[in-house]
Coordinates of C-alpha atoms in Angstrom, one line a residue:
Chain Q
X78 CA 1.9 -16.9 6.9
X79 CA -1.2 -16.5 4.7
X80 CA -1.3 -17.3 0.9
X81 CA -3.2 -14.4 -0.6
X82 CA -5.6 -16.4 -2.8
X83 CA -7.6 -15.5 -5.8
X84 CA -10.5 -17.8 -5.3
X85 CA -9.4 -21.3 -4.3
X86 CA -6.2 -21.3 -2.3
X87 CA -6.3 -21.9 1.3
X88 CA -5.1 -19.4 3.8
X89 CA -1.9 -21.0 5.2
X90 CA -1.9 -20.2 8.9
X91 CA 1.5 -20.5 10.7
X92 CA 1.3 -24.2 11.5
X93 CA 4.9 -24.4 10.5
X94 CA 6.2 -21.4 12.3
X95 CA 7.4 -21.6 15.9
X96 CA 4.6 -21.3 18.5
X97 CA 3.2 -17.7 19.0
X98 CA 3.8 -16.2 22.4
X99 CA 0.2 -15.2 22.9
X100 CA -2.5 -17.3 21.2
X101 CA -6.2 -16.3 21.4
X102 CA -7.7 -16.6 24.9
X103 CA -10.1 -19.2 25.9
X104 CA -13.1 -17.1 25.0
X105 CA -11.8 -16.4 21.5
X106 CA -10.8 -19.9 20.9
X107 CA -14.4 -21.1 21.7
X108 CA -15.7 -18.5 19.4
X109 CA -13.3 -19.4 16.6
X110 CA -14.2 -23.1 17.0
X111 CA -17.9 -22.3 16.7
X112 CA -17.1 -20.1 13.7
X113 CA -15.1 -22.8 11.9
X114 CA -17.7 -25.5 12.8
X115 CA -20.6 -23.3 11.3
X116 CA -18.5 -22.6 8.2
X117 CA -17.7 -26.2 7.7
X118 CA -21.4 -27.0 8.0
X119 CA -22.3 -24.3 5.7
X120 CA -20.1 -25.5 2.8
X121 CA -21.2 -29.1 3.5
X122 CA -24.7 -27.8 2.9
X123 CA -23.7 -26.4 -0.3
X124 CA -21.8 -29.6 -1.3
X125 CA -24.9 -31.7 -0.5
X126 CA -27.2 -29.3 -2.3
X127 CA -25.1 -29.5 -5.4
X128 CA -25.1 -33.4 -5.3
X129 CA -28.9 -33.6 -4.7
X130 CA -29.6 -31.1 -7.4
X131 CA -27.5 -33.0 -9.9
X132 CA -29.1 -36.3 -9.0
X133 CA -32.6 -34.8 -9.4
X134 CA -32.0 -33.0 -12.6
X135 CA -29.7 -35.5 -14.1
X136 CA -27.4 -32.8 -15.6
X137 CA -24.6 -30.4 -14.6
X138 CA -26.5 -27.5 -16.1
X139 CA -28.0 -24.7 -13.9
X140 CA -26.9 -26.1 -10.5
X141 CA -26.0 -22.7 -9.3
X142 CA -29.7 -21.8 -8.5
X143 CA -30.0 -24.6 -6.1
X144 CA -27.2 -23.3 -3.8
X145 CA -27.3 -19.6 -4.7
X146 CA -28.4 -18.5 -1.2
X147 CA -26.2 -20.5 1.0
X148 CA -23.2 -19.8 -1.4
X149 CA -23.8 -16.0 -0.9
X150 CA -24.4 -16.3 2.8
X151 CA -21.4 -18.3 3.8
X152 CA -18.9 -16.8 1.3
X153 CA -19.9 -13.3 2.4
X154 CA -19.7 -14.4 6.0
X155 CA -16.0 -15.2 5.4
X156 CA -15.5 -11.3 5.7
X157 CA -15.5 -12.0 9.5
X158 CA -12.1 -13.5 9.0
X159 CA -10.7 -10.1 8.1
X160 CA -12.1 -9.0 11.5
X161 CA -10.5 -11.9 13.3
X162 CA -7.1 -10.8 11.9
X163 CA -7.6 -7.2 12.7
X164 CA -8.6 -7.9 16.4
X165 CA -5.6 -10.3 16.7
X166 CA -7.3 -13.6 17.5
X167 CA -6.0 -15.2 14.3
X168 CA -2.3 -14.7 13.5
X169 CA -2.7 -14.0 9.7
X170 CA -2.2 -10.6 8.1
X171 CA -5.3 -8.4 7.6
X172 CA -4.2 -7.4 4.2
X173 CA -3.6 -10.8 2.8
X174 CA -6.8 -12.3 4.3
X175 CA -8.7 -9.2 3.1
X176 CA -7.4 -9.6 -0.3
X177 CA -8.3 -13.2 -0.5
X178 CA -11.9 -12.9 0.9
X179 CA -12.6 -9.9 -1.1
X180 CA -11.7 -11.4 -4.4
X181 CA -14.1 -14.3 -3.6
X182 CA -16.8 -11.9 -2.5
X183 CA -16.3 -10.0 -5.7
X184 CA -16.7 -13.1 -7.9
X185 CA -19.8 -14.0 -6.0
X186 CA -21.6 -10.7 -6.0
X187 CA -20.0 -8.3 -8.6
X188 CA -19.8 -11.0 -11.3
X189 CA -22.0 -14.1 -10.9
X190 CA -24.9 -12.3 -9.0
X191 CA -24.8 -9.2 -11.1
X192 CA -24.5 -10.6 -14.5
X193 CA -27.5 -12.9 -14.7
X194 CA -26.6 -14.4 -18.1
X195 CA -23.5 -16.1 -16.7
X196 CA -25.3 -18.0 -14.0
X197 CA -26.0 -20.9 -16.4
X198 CA -22.5 -21.2 -17.4
X199 CA -20.6 -24.5 -16.5
X200 CA -17.7 -22.4 -15.5
X201 CA -19.7 -21.3 -12.5
X202 CA -20.1 -24.9 -11.4
X203 CA -16.3 -25.4 -11.9
X204 CA -15.3 -22.7 -9.4
X205 CA -18.2 -23.4 -7.0
X206 CA -17.1 -27.0 -6.7
X207 CA -13.5 -26.1 -6.2
X208 CA -14.4 -23.5 -3.6
X209 CA -16.8 -25.9 -1.7
X210 CA -14.3 -28.8 -1.4
X211 CA -11.4 -26.4 -0.5
X212 CA -13.4 -24.6 2.1
X213 CA -14.7 -27.8 3.8
X214 CA -11.2 -29.1 4.2
X215 CA -9.9 -25.6 5.3
X216 CA -12.5 -24.9 7.9
X217 CA -12.3 -28.4 9.3
X218 CA -8.5 -28.0 9.5
X219 CA -9.0 -24.9 11.5
X220 CA -11.5 -26.5 13.8
X221 CA -9.3 -29.5 14.5
X222 CA -6.1 -27.2 14.9
X223 CA -7.9 -25.1 17.5
X224 CA -8.8 -28.2 19.4
X225 CA -5.3 -29.5 19.1
X226 CA -6.5 -32.7 17.5
X227 CA -5.5 -32.4 13.9
X228 CA -5.8 -35.7 12.1
X229 CA -3.1 -36.2 9.7
X230 CA -5.5 -36.9 6.8
X231 CA -7.0 -33.4 7.1
X232 CA -3.6 -31.8 7.2
X233 CA -2.6 -33.9 4.1
X234 CA -5.7 -33.1 2.3
X235 CA -5.4 -29.4 2.9
X236 CA -1.9 -29.3 1.5
X237 CA -2.5 -31.7 -1.4
X238 CA -6.0 -31.1 -2.8
X239 CA -5.1 -27.6 -3.7
X240 CA -2.8 -29.1 -6.4
X241 CA -5.9 -29.8 -8.5
X242 CA -8.6 -27.6 -6.9
X243 CA -6.6 -24.3 -7.3
X244 CA -6.1 -24.5 -11.1
X245 CA -9.7 -25.8 -11.3
X246 CA -11.1 -22.9 -9.4
X247 CA -9.0 -20.3 -11.3
X248 CA -10.1 -21.7 -14.5
X249 CA -13.8 -21.6 -13.5
X250 CA -13.3 -18.0 -12.3
X251 CA -11.5 -16.7 -15.4
X252 CA -14.0 -18.4 -17.8
X253 CA -16.9 -16.8 -15.8
X254 CA -15.4 -13.3 -15.9
X255 CA -14.8 -13.7 -19.6
X256 CA -18.4 -14.9 -20.2
X257 CA -19.6 -11.8 -18.3
X258 CA -17.6 -9.3 -20.5
X259 CA -20.0 -8.9 -23.5
X260 CA -23.0 -8.3 -21.2
X261 CA -21.2 -5.8 -19.1
X262 CA -20.1 -3.9 -22.2
X263 CA -23.6 -3.9 -23.7
X264 CA -25.3 -2.6 -20.5
X265 CA -22.5 -0.4 -19.1
X266 CA -22.9 -2.2 -15.8
X267 CA -21.3 -0.4 -12.8
X268 CA -19.8 2.1 -15.3
X269 CA -19.6 5.9 -15.1
X270 CA -18.9 8.1 -18.1
X271 CA -17.9 11.6 -18.5
X272 CA -19.2 14.4 -18.5
X273 CA -20.4 14.5 -14.8
X274 CA -20.2 16.7 -11.8
X275 CA -17.4 14.8 -10.1
X276 CA -15.1 14.5 -13.1
X277 CA -14.7 10.9 -12.6
X278 CA -15.1 7.8 -15.0
X279 CA -15.0 4.2 -14.5
X280 CA -15.3 1.4 -17.1
X281 CA -16.2 -1.9 -15.5
X282 CA -15.6 -3.9 -18.7
X283 CA -12.0 -2.7 -18.8
X284 CA -11.8 -3.3 -15.0
X285 CA -12.8 -6.9 -15.5
X286 CA -10.3 -7.4 -18.3
X287 CA -7.5 -6.0 -16.0
X288 CA -8.8 -8.4 -13.2
X289 CA -8.3 -11.3 -15.6
X290 CA -4.8 -10.1 -16.5
X291 CA -3.8 -9.7 -12.9
X292 CA -4.2 -13.5 -12.4
X293 CA -1.1 -14.0 -14.6
X294 CA 1.3 -12.7 -12.1
X295 CA -0.6 -13.7 -9.0
X296 CA -1.6 -17.2 -9.7
X297 CA 1.8 -18.7 -10.1
X298 CA 3.2 -17.0 -7.0
X299 CA 0.3 -18.3 -4.8
X300 CA 0.5 -21.7 -6.3
X301 CA 4.2 -22.1 -5.8
X302 CA 3.9 -20.5 -2.2
X303 CA 1.4 -23.4 -1.4
X304 CA 3.8 -25.9 -2.9
X305 CA 6.6 -24.7 -0.8
X306 CA 4.3 -24.8 2.3
X307 CA 3.3 -28.3 1.4
X308 CA 7.0 -29.4 1.4
X309 CA 7.6 -27.7 4.7
X310 CA 4.6 -29.1 6.5
X311 CA 4.3 -32.6 5.1
X312 CA 8.0 -33.5 4.9
X313 CA 8.4 -32.0 8.4
X314 CA 5.9 -34.5 9.8
X315 CA 7.5 -37.4 8.0
X316 CA 10.8 -36.5 9.7
X317 CA 9.2 -36.9 13.1
X318 CA 7.4 -40.1 11.9
X319 CA 10.8 -41.8 11.1
X320 CA 12.3 -41.0 14.4
Chain O
X334 CA 39.9 5.0 28.6
X335 CA 41.8 3.0 26.1
X336 CA 45.4 3.5 24.9
X337 CA 47.1 2.2 21.9
X338 CA 45.7 0.4 18.9
X339 CA 42.6 -1.7 18.4
X340 CA 41.8 -4.5 16.0
X341 CA 38.4 -4.9 14.4
X342 CA 36.9 -8.0 12.9
X343 CA 33.6 -7.8 10.9
X344 CA 31.4 -10.9 10.6
X345 CA 28.5 -11.5 8.4
X346 CA 25.3 -11.2 10.6
X347 CA 23.6 -14.1 9.1
X348 CA 26.3 -16.7 8.4
X349 CA 28.9 -15.4 11.0
X350 CA 31.6 -15.8 8.3
X351 CA 34.7 -13.5 8.9
X352 CA 34.4 -10.9 6.2
X353 CA 37.1 -8.5 7.2
X354 CA 39.9 -8.1 9.7
X355 CA 41.3 -4.7 10.4
X356 CA 44.4 -4.2 12.5
X357 CA 46.0 -1.0 13.6
X358 CA 42.7 0.8 14.1
X359 CA 42.9 4.0 16.3
X360 CA 40.7 3.9 19.4
X361 CA 39.1 7.2 18.4
X362 CA 38.2 5.9 14.9
X363 CA 34.4 6.4 14.0
X364 CA 32.2 3.7 12.7
X365 CA 32.1 5.9 9.5
X366 CA 35.9 5.4 9.1
X367 CA 35.6 1.7 9.8
X368 CA 33.0 1.5 7.0
X369 CA 35.5 3.2 4.6
X370 CA 38.1 0.7 5.5
X371 CA 35.6 -2.2 5.1
X372 CA 34.6 -0.8 1.6
X373 CA 38.3 -0.9 0.5
X374 CA 38.4 -4.8 1.1
X375 CA 34.9 -5.2 -0.3
X376 CA 34.4 -2.7 -3.0
X377 CA 30.9 -3.9 -3.8
X378 CA 29.6 -2.7 -0.5
X379 CA 30.0 1.1 -0.4
X380 CA 29.5 2.7 3.1
X381 CA 25.9 3.8 2.6
X382 CA 24.8 0.1 2.1
X383 CA 26.7 -1.2 5.2
X384 CA 24.8 -1.8 8.5
X385 CA 27.3 -2.5 11.2
X386 CA 26.1 -3.6 14.6
X387 CA 27.3 -5.0 17.8
X388 CA 24.8 -7.8 17.8
X389 CA 23.7 -9.7 14.7
X390 CA 20.0 -8.8 15.4
X391 CA 20.7 -5.4 17.1
X392 CA 20.3 -1.9 15.9
X393 CA 22.7 -0.3 13.4
X394 CA 25.6 1.7 14.8
X395 CA 25.8 5.4 13.8
X396 CA 28.6 6.6 11.6
X397 CA 29.5 9.1 14.4
X398 CA 29.9 6.5 17.0
X399 CA 33.5 6.2 18.3
X400 CA 35.2 2.9 18.7
X401 CA 36.5 3.5 22.2
X402 CA 33.1 4.6 23.5
X403 CA 31.5 1.4 22.4
X404 CA 31.2 -1.6 24.8
X405 CA 34.0 -3.6 23.0
X406 CA 37.5 -4.7 24.1
X407 CA 40.8 -4.0 22.3
X408 CA 39.5 -6.5 19.6
X409 CA 36.1 -5.3 18.5
X410 CA 33.7 -7.8 16.8
X411 CA 31.1 -6.2 14.6
X412 CA 28.3 -7.8 12.5
X413 CA 27.6 -6.7 9.0
X414 CA 24.3 -6.6 7.1
X415 CA 23.9 -5.6 3.6
X416 CA 21.2 -3.0 3.1
X417 CA 21.0 -3.5 -0.5
X418 CA 21.6 -1.0 -3.3
X419 CA 21.0 2.6 -1.9
X420 CA 20.0 5.7 -3.6
X421 CA 20.3 9.2 -2.3
X422 CA 17.3 11.0 -1.0
X423 CA 17.9 14.0 -3.3
X424 CA 17.8 11.8 -6.3
X425 CA 14.6 10.1 -5.2
X426 CA 12.9 13.5 -4.5
X427 CA 13.9 15.1 -7.7
X428 CA 12.6 12.1 -9.8
X429 CA 9.4 11.7 -7.9
X430 CA 8.5 15.3 -8.1
X431 CA 9.8 16.0 -11.6
X432 CA 7.5 13.3 -13.0
X433 CA 4.2 14.9 -11.9
X434 CA 5.4 18.4 -13.0
X435 CA 6.0 17.1 -16.5
X436 CA 3.2 14.7 -16.8
X437 CA 0.5 17.1 -15.7
X438 CA 1.8 19.6 -18.4
X439 CA 1.6 16.9 -21.0
X440 CA -2.1 16.4 -20.3
X441 CA -2.6 20.2 -20.0
X442 CA -1.2 20.7 -23.5
X443 CA -3.2 17.7 -24.7
X444 CA -0.3 15.8 -26.1
X445 CA -1.3 13.3 -28.8
X446 CA -2.5 9.7 -27.8
X447 CA -4.2 10.9 -24.5
X448 CA -7.5 12.2 -25.7
X449 CA -9.3 12.0 -29.1
X450 CA -7.2 13.2 -32.0
X451 CA -9.4 16.3 -32.7
X452 CA -8.4 17.7 -29.3
X453 CA -4.5 17.3 -29.8
X454 CA -2.7 20.4 -28.7
X455 CA -5.9 22.3 -28.0
X456 CA -6.5 24.1 -24.6
X457 CA -9.4 23.9 -22.3
X458 CA -12.0 26.7 -22.5
X459 CA -12.4 26.7 -18.7
X460 CA -10.3 29.3 -16.8
X461 CA -10.3 27.1 -13.7
X462 CA -8.3 24.5 -15.7
X463 CA -5.6 27.0 -16.5
X464 CA -5.7 28.0 -12.7
X465 CA -5.4 24.4 -11.7
X466 CA -2.3 23.8 -14.0
X467 CA -0.6 26.8 -12.4
X468 CA -1.3 25.6 -8.9
X469 CA -0.1 22.1 -9.6
X470 CA 3.0 23.1 -11.3
X471 CA 3.8 25.7 -8.7
X472 CA 3.4 23.1 -6.1
X473 CA 5.8 20.6 -7.7
X474 CA 8.2 23.4 -8.6
X475 CA 8.3 24.4 -5.1
X476 CA 8.9 20.9 -3.9
X477 CA 11.9 20.5 -6.4
X478 CA 13.5 23.8 -5.2
X479 CA 13.0 22.9 -1.6
X480 CA 14.7 19.6 -2.3
X481 CA 17.7 21.4 -3.7
X482 CA 18.0 24.4 -1.4
X483 CA 16.0 24.0 1.8
X484 CA 15.8 20.5 3.2
X485 CA 18.4 19.1 5.4
X486 CA 18.3 15.4 5.3
X487 CA 19.1 13.2 8.4
X488 CA 19.8 10.1 6.2
X489 CA 21.9 10.3 3.0
X490 CA 20.3 7.3 1.3
X491 CA 17.3 5.0 1.1
X492 CA 17.0 1.6 -0.5
X493 CA 16.9 1.5 -4.2
X494 CA 13.4 -0.2 -4.5
X495 CA 11.8 2.8 -2.8
X496 CA 12.3 4.9 -5.9
X497 CA 10.1 2.6 -8.0
X498 CA 7.4 2.5 -5.2
X499 CA 7.4 6.2 -4.8
X500 CA 7.5 7.1 -8.4
X501 CA 4.7 4.8 -9.1
X502 CA 2.6 6.6 -6.5
X503 CA 3.4 10.2 -7.5
X504 CA 3.5 9.7 -11.2
X505 CA 0.4 7.4 -11.2
X506 CA -1.7 9.7 -9.3
X507 CA -0.5 12.8 -11.1
X508 CA -1.5 11.3 -14.5
X509 CA -4.9 10.1 -13.1
X510 CA -5.8 13.5 -11.9
X511 CA -4.4 15.5 -14.8
X512 CA -6.4 13.2 -17.2
X513 CA -9.7 14.4 -15.8
X514 CA -9.0 17.9 -15.1
X515 CA -7.6 18.5 -18.6
X516 CA -10.3 16.4 -20.3
X517 CA -12.3 18.0 -23.1
X518 CA -15.4 16.8 -21.1
X519 CA -14.2 18.3 -17.8
X520 CA -17.0 19.9 -15.8
X521 CA -15.8 22.9 -13.8
X522 CA -17.4 23.8 -10.5
X523 CA -19.6 26.3 -12.0
X524 CA -23.3 25.8 -11.9
X525 CA -25.7 26.4 -14.7
X526 CA -22.8 26.2 -17.3
X527 CA -24.2 26.6 -20.8
X528 CA -22.1 25.5 -23.6
X529 CA -22.3 28.5 -25.7
X530 CA -19.3 30.6 -26.8
X531 CA -21.2 33.9 -26.1
X532 CA -22.5 32.9 -22.7
X533 CA -20.8 34.5 -19.7
X534 CA -22.0 32.8 -16.6
X535 CA -22.9 35.2 -13.8
X536 CA -20.7 35.1 -10.8
X537 CA -22.4 32.3 -8.7
X538 CA -21.6 29.4 -6.4
X539 CA -19.0 27.8 -8.7
X540 CA -16.7 30.9 -9.0
X541 CA -16.8 31.6 -5.3
X542 CA -15.8 27.9 -4.6
X543 CA -12.9 28.2 -6.8
X544 CA -11.9 31.6 -5.3
X545 CA -12.0 30.1 -1.7
X546 CA -10.2 27.0 -2.9
X547 CA -7.3 29.2 -4.3
X548 CA -7.0 31.2 -1.0
X549 CA -6.8 28.0 0.9
X550 CA -4.2 26.5 -1.5
X551 CA -2.0 29.6 -1.5
X552 CA -2.3 30.1 2.3
X553 CA -1.2 26.4 2.8
X554 CA 1.6 26.7 0.2
X555 CA 3.1 29.6 2.1
X556 CA 2.5 27.8 5.5
X557 CA 4.2 24.7 4.3
X558 CA 7.2 26.7 3.0
X559 CA 7.4 28.6 6.3
X560 CA 7.6 25.3 8.2
X561 CA 10.3 23.9 5.9
X562 CA 12.4 27.1 6.5
X563 CA 11.8 26.9 10.2
X564 CA 12.9 23.3 10.3
X565 CA 16.0 23.9 8.3
X566 CA 17.0 26.8 10.7
X567 CA 16.7 24.3 13.6
X568 CA 19.6 22.4 12.3
X569 CA 23.0 24.0 11.6
X570 CA 24.6 23.1 8.2
X571 CA 26.3 19.6 8.1
X572 CA 25.0 18.6 11.6
X573 CA 22.6 15.9 12.5
X574 CA 21.2 17.4 15.7
X575 CA 17.5 17.3 16.6
X576 CA 15.7 19.9 18.5
X577 CA 12.1 20.6 19.4
X578 CA 10.7 23.1 16.8
X579 CA 9.0 26.2 18.1
X580 CA 6.9 29.1 16.6
X581 CA 9.0 31.8 15.3
X582 CA 8.2 35.4 14.2
X583 CA 6.5 34.1 11.1
X584 CA 2.7 33.8 11.9
X585 CA 2.5 30.7 9.7
X586 CA 4.7 28.9 12.3
X587 CA 2.4 29.7 15.2
X588 CA 0.7 26.4 14.4
X589 CA 3.7 24.8 16.1
X590 CA 1.8 25.5 19.3
X591 CA -0.9 23.0 18.4
X592 CA 0.8 20.5 16.0
X593 CA 4.0 18.5 15.9
X594 CA 4.1 18.2 12.1
X595 CA 2.5 21.3 10.6
X596 CA 4.2 20.7 7.3
X597 CA 1.8 17.8 6.8
X598 CA -1.1 19.9 8.1
X599 CA -0.5 22.5 5.5
X600 CA 0.2 19.9 2.8
X601 CA -3.3 18.4 3.6
X602 CA -4.7 21.9 3.4
X603 CA -3.2 22.5 0.0
X604 CA -4.6 19.4 -1.5
X605 CA -8.0 19.9 0.1
X606 CA -8.0 23.4 -1.6
X607 CA -6.9 21.8 -4.9
X608 CA -9.8 19.3 -4.6
X609 CA -12.3 22.0 -4.0
X610 CA -10.9 24.0 -7.0
X611 CA -11.1 21.2 -9.4
X612 CA -14.1 19.3 -8.0
X613 CA -12.6 16.0 -9.3
X614 CA -13.0 12.7 -7.4
X615 CA -9.6 11.5 -8.3
X616 CA -8.1 14.6 -6.7
X617 CA -10.1 13.7 -3.5
X618 CA -8.8 10.2 -3.6
X619 CA -5.2 11.5 -3.8
X620 CA -6.0 13.9 -1.0
X621 CA -7.4 11.1 1.1
X622 CA -4.5 8.7 0.6
X623 CA -2.0 11.4 1.2
X624 CA -3.8 12.2 4.4
X625 CA -3.7 8.7 5.7
X626 CA 0.1 8.3 4.9
X627 CA 1.0 11.7 6.4
X628 CA -1.0 10.9 9.5
X629 CA 1.0 7.6 9.9
X630 CA 4.3 9.6 9.5
X631 CA 3.1 12.4 11.8
X632 CA 2.2 10.0 14.6
X633 CA 5.6 8.3 14.3
X634 CA 7.4 11.6 14.5
X635 CA 5.3 12.8 17.3
X636 CA 6.1 9.6 19.2
X637 CA 9.8 9.9 18.6
X638 CA 9.6 13.6 19.8
X639 CA 8.0 12.5 22.9
X640 CA 10.6 9.7 23.5
X641 CA 13.5 11.9 22.9
X642 CA 12.5 15.1 24.8
X643 CA 11.2 15.1 28.3
X644 CA 10.0 18.5 28.1
X645 CA 8.0 18.2 24.8
X646 CA 4.9 20.5 24.9
X647 CA 1.9 18.5 25.9
X648 CA -0.7 20.6 24.0
X649 CA 0.6 19.4 20.6
X650 CA -1.2 16.8 18.4
X651 CA 0.6 14.9 15.6
X652 CA -1.2 16.5 12.6
X653 CA -4.6 18.0 13.3
X654 CA -5.0 20.3 16.3
X655 CA -6.7 18.5 19.2
X656 CA -8.1 15.8 16.8
X657 CA -5.4 13.6 15.3

């Protein structure tokens, strides 16, 4: 069961569902462990980069530039997770995972990278921090799960931190898209107007507004889904503990 | 061979609650008749939304199945699942095809609030736009008439939520395509177009493209209709028998030699022709999405033909000869 996330939520793998009949083979497991370790390390690099830059500059402003490259690299790298689902070594849905990763990649490249003027906004720091903490926990969760040695602390963190990180990330994302609007409208970025040979038009400004609106139905659904997952996963464990 | 009278009890497939107990049931009663009896005691569950099975997780029994031919004793236990509100296929088809027909015409006649007010109720100056409107309208009119007079449906109903899904797809795409084709700034596939009222473009590339596109479109419309007639004639009225379709005297059906679902092949061809005719990217998208969906359906149908008939012709592909 994956939670299709816009930005911050974690993909809920089926750790509550009954055991799958055919898990990934030994080779696939080794690959996945390496993948998840590398991703955990990558997001740790971003976290450290943010902290160091803050300490060096003494302000929250403009920290995006200090982690721009690793952010792009590791967030884009997450596209591999769609492949993992498609090939079957991870039991999540391709559509749900794809949707989640694509929305992150969209924000990274089509908004933050493309509209230079928003890169200095504090809202960028807001969602980058939310993503960073989320991903460090999520990837270490997967790593430990694959090795069958999942510390309760990681499981607890994964199903608890989202309560704050998800709204935090969503706020950062929405504010960033909102900040980009005037520049997109002024420059006609990624937009196509009539008349043209293919009789097609696309207004990126309107598209961004519709994207923001789509958060209204999607965010509560995902948030409450994660809360239900939390009840199932954490209360389940407590039942075993009291026995 | 059972004599006498049977009793039937129906349990809820999920909760296993006893929902209904029918005594004095004839052994030769059909599942359909049992469904009517169940409906009497539970009026909210009309027969079309009942799924009756031998096993809570098993397949639905068919309406034609006879009680004494089923692996049950003199007291039969069936499990019931509610399929949800149902709607007839005919209703769905009429709504999902009627929408595009009307919507496209609204854009063609440039009804107010779509384009800038100065264009309200004007008509396009490009002859290809009139042609496209005729083709699009013909296509959906044909579909509506086929729904009423040609098609024979295996299932009577489908879940209610399908009508919302299907209508969003058909109506949404129809509006999107119609918006651009009938737009005041539409560019027809005519090269070197000069915006002067007295300019008559020489017959060049653009006109030829539209002519070829029209031929492809009409050819595929006739083809598609021929296949629908051939499929209808496979099945006598009121029956639900299934047979392998074969080429008939009509040359348009000879494609059955190479393809399992030529109705989809011709449908794809029609929309390809329409794309060429209008040179409009949204039309290309619609064609592509339709192609993907029809390929999925064709593969499924092809697989079920292979499963059901041992002697199914091996040369046939699902939708594209030799390719797909």
